[in-house]
Short mmCIF file of C-alpha atoms in Angstrom, two decimals:
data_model
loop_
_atom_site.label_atom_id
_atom_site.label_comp_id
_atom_site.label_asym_id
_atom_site.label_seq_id
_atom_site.Cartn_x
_atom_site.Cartn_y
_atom_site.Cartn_z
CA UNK A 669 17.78 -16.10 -16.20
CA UNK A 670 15.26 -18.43 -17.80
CA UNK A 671 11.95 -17.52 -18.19
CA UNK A 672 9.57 -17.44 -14.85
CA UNK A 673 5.94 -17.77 -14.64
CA UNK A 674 3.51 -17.23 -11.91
CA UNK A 675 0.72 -15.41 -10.75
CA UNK A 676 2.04 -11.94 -9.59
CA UNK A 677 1.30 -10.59 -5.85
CA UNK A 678 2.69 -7.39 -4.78
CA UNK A 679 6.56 -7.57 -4.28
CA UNK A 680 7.98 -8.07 -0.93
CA UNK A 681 10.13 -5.18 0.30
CA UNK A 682 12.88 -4.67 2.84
CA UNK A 683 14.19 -1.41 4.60
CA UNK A 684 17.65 -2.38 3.72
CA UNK A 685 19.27 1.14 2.24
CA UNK A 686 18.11 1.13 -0.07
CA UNK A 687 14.70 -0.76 -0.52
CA UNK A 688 15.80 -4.38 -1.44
CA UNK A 689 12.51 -5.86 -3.48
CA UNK A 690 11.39 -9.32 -4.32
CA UNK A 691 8.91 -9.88 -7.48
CA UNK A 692 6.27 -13.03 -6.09
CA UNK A 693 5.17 -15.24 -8.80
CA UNK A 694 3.39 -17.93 -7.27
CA UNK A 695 6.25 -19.70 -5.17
CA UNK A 696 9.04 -18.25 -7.40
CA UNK A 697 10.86 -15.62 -5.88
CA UNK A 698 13.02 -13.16 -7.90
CA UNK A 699 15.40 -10.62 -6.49
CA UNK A 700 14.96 -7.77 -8.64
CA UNK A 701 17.35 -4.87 -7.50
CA UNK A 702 19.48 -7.12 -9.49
CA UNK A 703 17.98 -6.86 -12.54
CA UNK A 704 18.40 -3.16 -12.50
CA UNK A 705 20.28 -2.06 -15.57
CA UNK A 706 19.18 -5.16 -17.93
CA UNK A 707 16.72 -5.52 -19.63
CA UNK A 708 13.67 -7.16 -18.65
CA UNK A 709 10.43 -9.20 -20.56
CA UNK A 710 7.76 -9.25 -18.45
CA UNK A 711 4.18 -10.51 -20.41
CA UNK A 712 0.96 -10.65 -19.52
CA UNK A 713 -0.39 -14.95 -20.32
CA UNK A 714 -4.35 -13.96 -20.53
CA UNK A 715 -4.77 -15.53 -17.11
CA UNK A 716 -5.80 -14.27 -13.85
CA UNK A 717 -6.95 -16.55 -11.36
CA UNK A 718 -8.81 -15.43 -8.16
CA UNK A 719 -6.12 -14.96 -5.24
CA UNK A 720 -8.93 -16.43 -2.85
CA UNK A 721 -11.20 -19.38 -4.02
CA UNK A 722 -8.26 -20.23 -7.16
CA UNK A 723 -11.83 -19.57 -9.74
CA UNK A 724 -10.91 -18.15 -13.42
CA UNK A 725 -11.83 -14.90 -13.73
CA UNK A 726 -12.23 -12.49 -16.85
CA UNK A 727 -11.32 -9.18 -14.57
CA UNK A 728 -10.01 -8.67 -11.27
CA UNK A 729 -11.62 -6.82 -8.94
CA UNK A 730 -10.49 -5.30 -4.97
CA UNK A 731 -6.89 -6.32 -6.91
CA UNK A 732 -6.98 -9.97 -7.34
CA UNK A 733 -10.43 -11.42 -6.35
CA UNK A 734 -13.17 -12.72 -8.66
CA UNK A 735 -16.25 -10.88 -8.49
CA UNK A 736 -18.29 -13.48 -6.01
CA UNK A 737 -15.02 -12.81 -3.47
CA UNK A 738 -15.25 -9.41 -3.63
CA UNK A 739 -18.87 -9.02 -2.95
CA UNK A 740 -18.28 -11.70 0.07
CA UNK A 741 -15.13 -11.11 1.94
CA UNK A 742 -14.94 -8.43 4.53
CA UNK A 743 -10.93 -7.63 2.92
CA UNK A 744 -13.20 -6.57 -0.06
CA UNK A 745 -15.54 -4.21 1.97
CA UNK A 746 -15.29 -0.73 1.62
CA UNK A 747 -14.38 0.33 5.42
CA UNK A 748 -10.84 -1.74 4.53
CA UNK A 749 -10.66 2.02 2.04
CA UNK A 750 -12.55 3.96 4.39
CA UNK A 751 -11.49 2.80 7.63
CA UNK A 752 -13.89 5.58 9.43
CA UNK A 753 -17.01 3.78 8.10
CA UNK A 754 -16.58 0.77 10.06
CA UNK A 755 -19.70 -0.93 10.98
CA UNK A 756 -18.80 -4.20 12.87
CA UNK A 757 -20.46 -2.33 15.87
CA UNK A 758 -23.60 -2.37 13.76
CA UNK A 759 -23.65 -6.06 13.01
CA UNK A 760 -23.40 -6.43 9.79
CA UNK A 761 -19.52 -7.20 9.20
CA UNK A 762 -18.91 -9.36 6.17
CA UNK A 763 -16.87 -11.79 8.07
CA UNK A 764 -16.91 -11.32 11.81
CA UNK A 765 -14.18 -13.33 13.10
CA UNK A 766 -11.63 -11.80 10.36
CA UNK A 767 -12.91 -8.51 11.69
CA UNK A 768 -12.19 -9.64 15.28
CA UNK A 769 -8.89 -10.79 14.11
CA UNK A 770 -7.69 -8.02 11.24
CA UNK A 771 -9.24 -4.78 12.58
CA UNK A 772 -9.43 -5.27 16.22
CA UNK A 773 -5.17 -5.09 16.88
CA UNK A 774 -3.29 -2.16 17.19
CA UNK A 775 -2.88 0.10 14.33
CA UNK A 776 -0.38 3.25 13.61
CA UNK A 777 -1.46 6.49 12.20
CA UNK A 778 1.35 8.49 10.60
CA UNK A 779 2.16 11.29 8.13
CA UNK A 780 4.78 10.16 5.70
CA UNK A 781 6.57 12.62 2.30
CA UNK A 782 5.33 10.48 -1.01
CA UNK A 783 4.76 12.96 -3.49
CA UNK A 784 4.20 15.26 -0.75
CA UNK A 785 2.84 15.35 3.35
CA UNK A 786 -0.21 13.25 3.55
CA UNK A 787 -1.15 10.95 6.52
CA UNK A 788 -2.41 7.36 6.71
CA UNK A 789 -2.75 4.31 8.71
CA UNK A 790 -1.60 0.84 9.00
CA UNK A 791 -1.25 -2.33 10.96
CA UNK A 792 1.62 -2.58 13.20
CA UNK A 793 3.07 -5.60 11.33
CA UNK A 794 3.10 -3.60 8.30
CA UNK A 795 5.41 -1.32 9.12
CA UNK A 796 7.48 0.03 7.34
CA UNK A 797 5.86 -2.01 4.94
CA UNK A 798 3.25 0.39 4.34
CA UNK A 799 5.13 3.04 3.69
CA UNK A 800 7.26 1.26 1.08
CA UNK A 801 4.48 0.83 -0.76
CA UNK A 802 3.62 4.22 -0.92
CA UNK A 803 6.76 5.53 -1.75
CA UNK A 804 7.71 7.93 0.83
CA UNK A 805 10.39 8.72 1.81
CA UNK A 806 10.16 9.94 5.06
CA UNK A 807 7.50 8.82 7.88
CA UNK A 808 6.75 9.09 10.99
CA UNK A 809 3.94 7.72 13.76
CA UNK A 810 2.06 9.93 15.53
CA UNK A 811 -0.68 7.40 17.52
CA UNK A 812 -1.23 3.97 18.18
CA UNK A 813 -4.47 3.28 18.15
CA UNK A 814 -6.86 0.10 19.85
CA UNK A 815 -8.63 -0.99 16.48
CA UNK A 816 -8.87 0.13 12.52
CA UNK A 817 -11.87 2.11 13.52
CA UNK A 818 -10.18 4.30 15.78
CA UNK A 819 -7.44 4.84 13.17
CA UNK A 820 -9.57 5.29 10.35
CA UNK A 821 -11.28 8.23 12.80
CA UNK A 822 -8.01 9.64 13.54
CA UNK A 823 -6.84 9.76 10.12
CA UNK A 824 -10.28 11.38 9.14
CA UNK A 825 -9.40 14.21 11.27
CA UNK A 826 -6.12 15.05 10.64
CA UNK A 827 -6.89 14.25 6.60
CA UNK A 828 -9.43 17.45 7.34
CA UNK A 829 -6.15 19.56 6.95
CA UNK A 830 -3.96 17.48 5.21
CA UNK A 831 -3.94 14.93 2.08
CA UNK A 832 -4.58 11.46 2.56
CA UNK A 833 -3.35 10.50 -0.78
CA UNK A 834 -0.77 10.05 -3.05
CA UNK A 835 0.11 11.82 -6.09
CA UNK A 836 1.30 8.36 -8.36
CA UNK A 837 3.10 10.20 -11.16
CA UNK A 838 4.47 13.13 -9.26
CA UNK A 839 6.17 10.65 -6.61
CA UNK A 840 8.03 8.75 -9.23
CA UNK A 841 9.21 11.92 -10.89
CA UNK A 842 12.10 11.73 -8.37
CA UNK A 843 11.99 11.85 -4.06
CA UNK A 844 10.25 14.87 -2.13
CA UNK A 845 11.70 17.70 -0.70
CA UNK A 846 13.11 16.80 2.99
CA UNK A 847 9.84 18.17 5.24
CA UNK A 848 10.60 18.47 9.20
CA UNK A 849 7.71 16.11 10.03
CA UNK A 850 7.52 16.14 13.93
CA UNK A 851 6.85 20.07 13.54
CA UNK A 852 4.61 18.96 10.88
CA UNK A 853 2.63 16.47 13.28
CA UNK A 854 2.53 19.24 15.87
CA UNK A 855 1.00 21.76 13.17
CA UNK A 856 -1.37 19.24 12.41
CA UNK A 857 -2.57 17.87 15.98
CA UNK A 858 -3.38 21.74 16.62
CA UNK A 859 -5.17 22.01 13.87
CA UNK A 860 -7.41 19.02 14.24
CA UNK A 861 -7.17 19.08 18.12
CA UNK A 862 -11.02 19.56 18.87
CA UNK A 863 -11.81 16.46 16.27
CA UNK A 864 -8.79 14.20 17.85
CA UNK A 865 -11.15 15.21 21.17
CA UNK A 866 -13.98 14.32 20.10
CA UNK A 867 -12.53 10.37 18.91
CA UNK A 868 -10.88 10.02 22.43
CA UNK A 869 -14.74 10.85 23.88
CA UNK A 870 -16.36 8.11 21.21
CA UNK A 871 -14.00 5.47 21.96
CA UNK A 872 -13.51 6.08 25.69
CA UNK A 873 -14.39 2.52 27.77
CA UNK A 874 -14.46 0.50 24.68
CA UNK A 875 -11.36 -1.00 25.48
CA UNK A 876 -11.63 -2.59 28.64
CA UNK A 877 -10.78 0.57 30.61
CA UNK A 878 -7.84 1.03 28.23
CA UNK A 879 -7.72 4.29 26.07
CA UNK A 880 -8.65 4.11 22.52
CA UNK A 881 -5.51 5.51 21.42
CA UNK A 882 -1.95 7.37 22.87
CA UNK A 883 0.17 9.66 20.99
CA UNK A 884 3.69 8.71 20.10
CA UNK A 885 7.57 10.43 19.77
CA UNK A 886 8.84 8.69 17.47
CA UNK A 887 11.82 9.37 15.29
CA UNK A 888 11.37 9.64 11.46
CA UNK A 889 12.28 7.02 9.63
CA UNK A 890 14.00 7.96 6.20
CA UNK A 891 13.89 5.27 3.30
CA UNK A 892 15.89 5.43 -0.25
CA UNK A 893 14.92 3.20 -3.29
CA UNK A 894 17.05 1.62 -5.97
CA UNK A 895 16.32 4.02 -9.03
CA UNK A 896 19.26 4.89 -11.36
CA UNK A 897 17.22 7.06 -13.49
CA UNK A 898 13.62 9.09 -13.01
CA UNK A 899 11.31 9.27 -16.04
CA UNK A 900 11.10 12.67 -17.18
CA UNK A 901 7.33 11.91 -18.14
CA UNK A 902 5.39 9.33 -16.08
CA UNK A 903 4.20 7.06 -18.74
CA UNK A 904 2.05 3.73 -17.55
CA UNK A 905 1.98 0.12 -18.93
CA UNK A 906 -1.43 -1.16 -18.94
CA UNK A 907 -1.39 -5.07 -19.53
CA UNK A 908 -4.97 -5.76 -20.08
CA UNK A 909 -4.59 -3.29 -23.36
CA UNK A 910 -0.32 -4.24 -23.97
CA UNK A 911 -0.01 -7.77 -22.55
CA UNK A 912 4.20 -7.26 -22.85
CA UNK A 913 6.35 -4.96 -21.13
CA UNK A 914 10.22 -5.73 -22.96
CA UNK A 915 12.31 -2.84 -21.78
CA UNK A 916 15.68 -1.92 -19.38
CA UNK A 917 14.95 -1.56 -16.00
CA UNK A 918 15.65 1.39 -14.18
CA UNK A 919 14.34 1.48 -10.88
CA UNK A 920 11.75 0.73 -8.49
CA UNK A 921 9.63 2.72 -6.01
CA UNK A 922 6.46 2.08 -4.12
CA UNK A 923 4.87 -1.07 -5.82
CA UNK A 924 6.40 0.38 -9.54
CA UNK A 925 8.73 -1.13 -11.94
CA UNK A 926 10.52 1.71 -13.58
CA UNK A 927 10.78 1.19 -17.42
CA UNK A 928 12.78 3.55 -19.39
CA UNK A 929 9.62 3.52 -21.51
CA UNK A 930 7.33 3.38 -18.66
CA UNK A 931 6.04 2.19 -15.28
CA UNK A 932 4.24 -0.95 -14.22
CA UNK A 933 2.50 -0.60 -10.56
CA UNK A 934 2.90 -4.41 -9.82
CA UNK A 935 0.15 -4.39 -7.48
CA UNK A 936 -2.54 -3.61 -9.91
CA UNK A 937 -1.92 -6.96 -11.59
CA UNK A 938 -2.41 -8.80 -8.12
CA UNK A 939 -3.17 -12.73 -9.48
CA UNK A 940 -2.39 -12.25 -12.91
CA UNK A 941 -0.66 -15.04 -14.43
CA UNK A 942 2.95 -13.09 -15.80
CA UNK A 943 6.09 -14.66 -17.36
CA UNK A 944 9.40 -12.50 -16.98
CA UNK A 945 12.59 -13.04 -18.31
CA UNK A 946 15.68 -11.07 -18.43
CA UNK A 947 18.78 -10.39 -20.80
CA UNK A 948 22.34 -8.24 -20.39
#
């Protein structure tokens, strides 16, 4: 393959058993489940270019906007982290019609297996994207909520009991245990029952009569990744200090290139300008 070069977005990915990915580099699209086995160049040109306004930028910050975007746009603010401290309600969104449009549609809360149980939330059209992108490899839905606020409250209480993270180097040590999660979910919704309440009460009549969230049944959905080999010690390239990763690739879970001298998180270098080439 001759050399490619693009700015780098996170890498599409498809449920397709396993997880088929896609590396983005500006309108270049490579297949890389492909390139599994060979060994891959991938280097870093000095160049990062904001992924909003197109403005040269020294450091990327929110992972891939200039400073000026991040301070501005409302995908920057911190509730898009900490869903439960929305404050559109309070006036003072960043953006008010991307609010209306981003966080006001139906979102999922779940508890998925990464690196271990842990629950989260998402958009509906980002599932299982979401998950992917995690890692796990189990999830399941357990609401579907009105807005991003409601979810973010949800998630809140059940993350009372539970983690709401995930443990980077321990989930690309090799796949979680298999966890039962609809007893899981039940164990869970106990636990945080009176908190769960107390959201339904907050919410109730914001929605044009409509409740503010329902609980689901769904089935868990399992997901396997394309990794011939697990790193026995989880080792990360940093490009900003290494600008060249030149190494056989072994796999790839979550938003990570598995190196068999390291891992790259692709995400992290969201509108860097990268070349990659590959050799047998």
């Amino acid at each position: 393959m001759s050399e490619i070069q693009g700015h780098a977005r996170k890498m599409l990915a498809e449920n397709d058993g396993p997880v088929a990915y896609t590396m983005r580099l500006d309108d270049a699209r490579v297949p890389m489940n492909e390139l599994i086995g060979k060994r891959v160049a991938l280097s870093f040109t000095g160049n990062i270019h904001c992924q909003n306004c197109g403005r040269k930028t020294k450091k990327s910050y929110s992972q891939g906007y200039c400073f000026p975007c991040s301070q501005r746009l409302a995908a920057c603010d911190m509730c898009i982290v900490r869903p439960h401290t929305c404050h559109f309600d309070a006036g003072t969104c960043r953006e008010p019609d991307w609010g209306l449009k981003h966080c006001f549609q139906d979102h999922f809360v779940y508890v998925s297996n990464t690196s271990g149980l842990k629950v989260g939330i998402t958009r509906q059209d980002q599932l299982p994207t979401r998950w992917i992108d995690q890692g796990a490899t189990q999830a399941l839905p357990i609401f579907r909520t009105r807005s991003r606020h409601v979810a973010g409250m949800l998630e809140k209480a059940i993350g009372a009991h539970v983690s709401d993270r995930t443990d980077w180097r321990r989930m690309l040590k090799g796949d979680a245990d298999d966890r039962e999660l609809c007893a899981e979910r039940d164990r869970l919704l106990g636990l945080a029952a009176d908190d769960i309440a107390s959201v339904r009460e907050q919410f109730a009549g914001r929605f044009d009569g409509e409740a503010p969230f329902v609980a689901l049944q769904d089935d868990t959905v399992s997901l396997r990744y394309p990794v011939s080999a697990w790193p026995e010690k989880v080792k990360a390239h940093n490009l900003d200090k290494q600008p060249q990763v030149d190494a056989t690739l072994v796999g790839i879970k979550g938003q990570y290139l598995i190196f068999d001298d390291g891992v790259l998180n692709v995400r992290k270098y969201t509108a860097y300008e990268l070349a990659l080439s590959t050799s047998e």
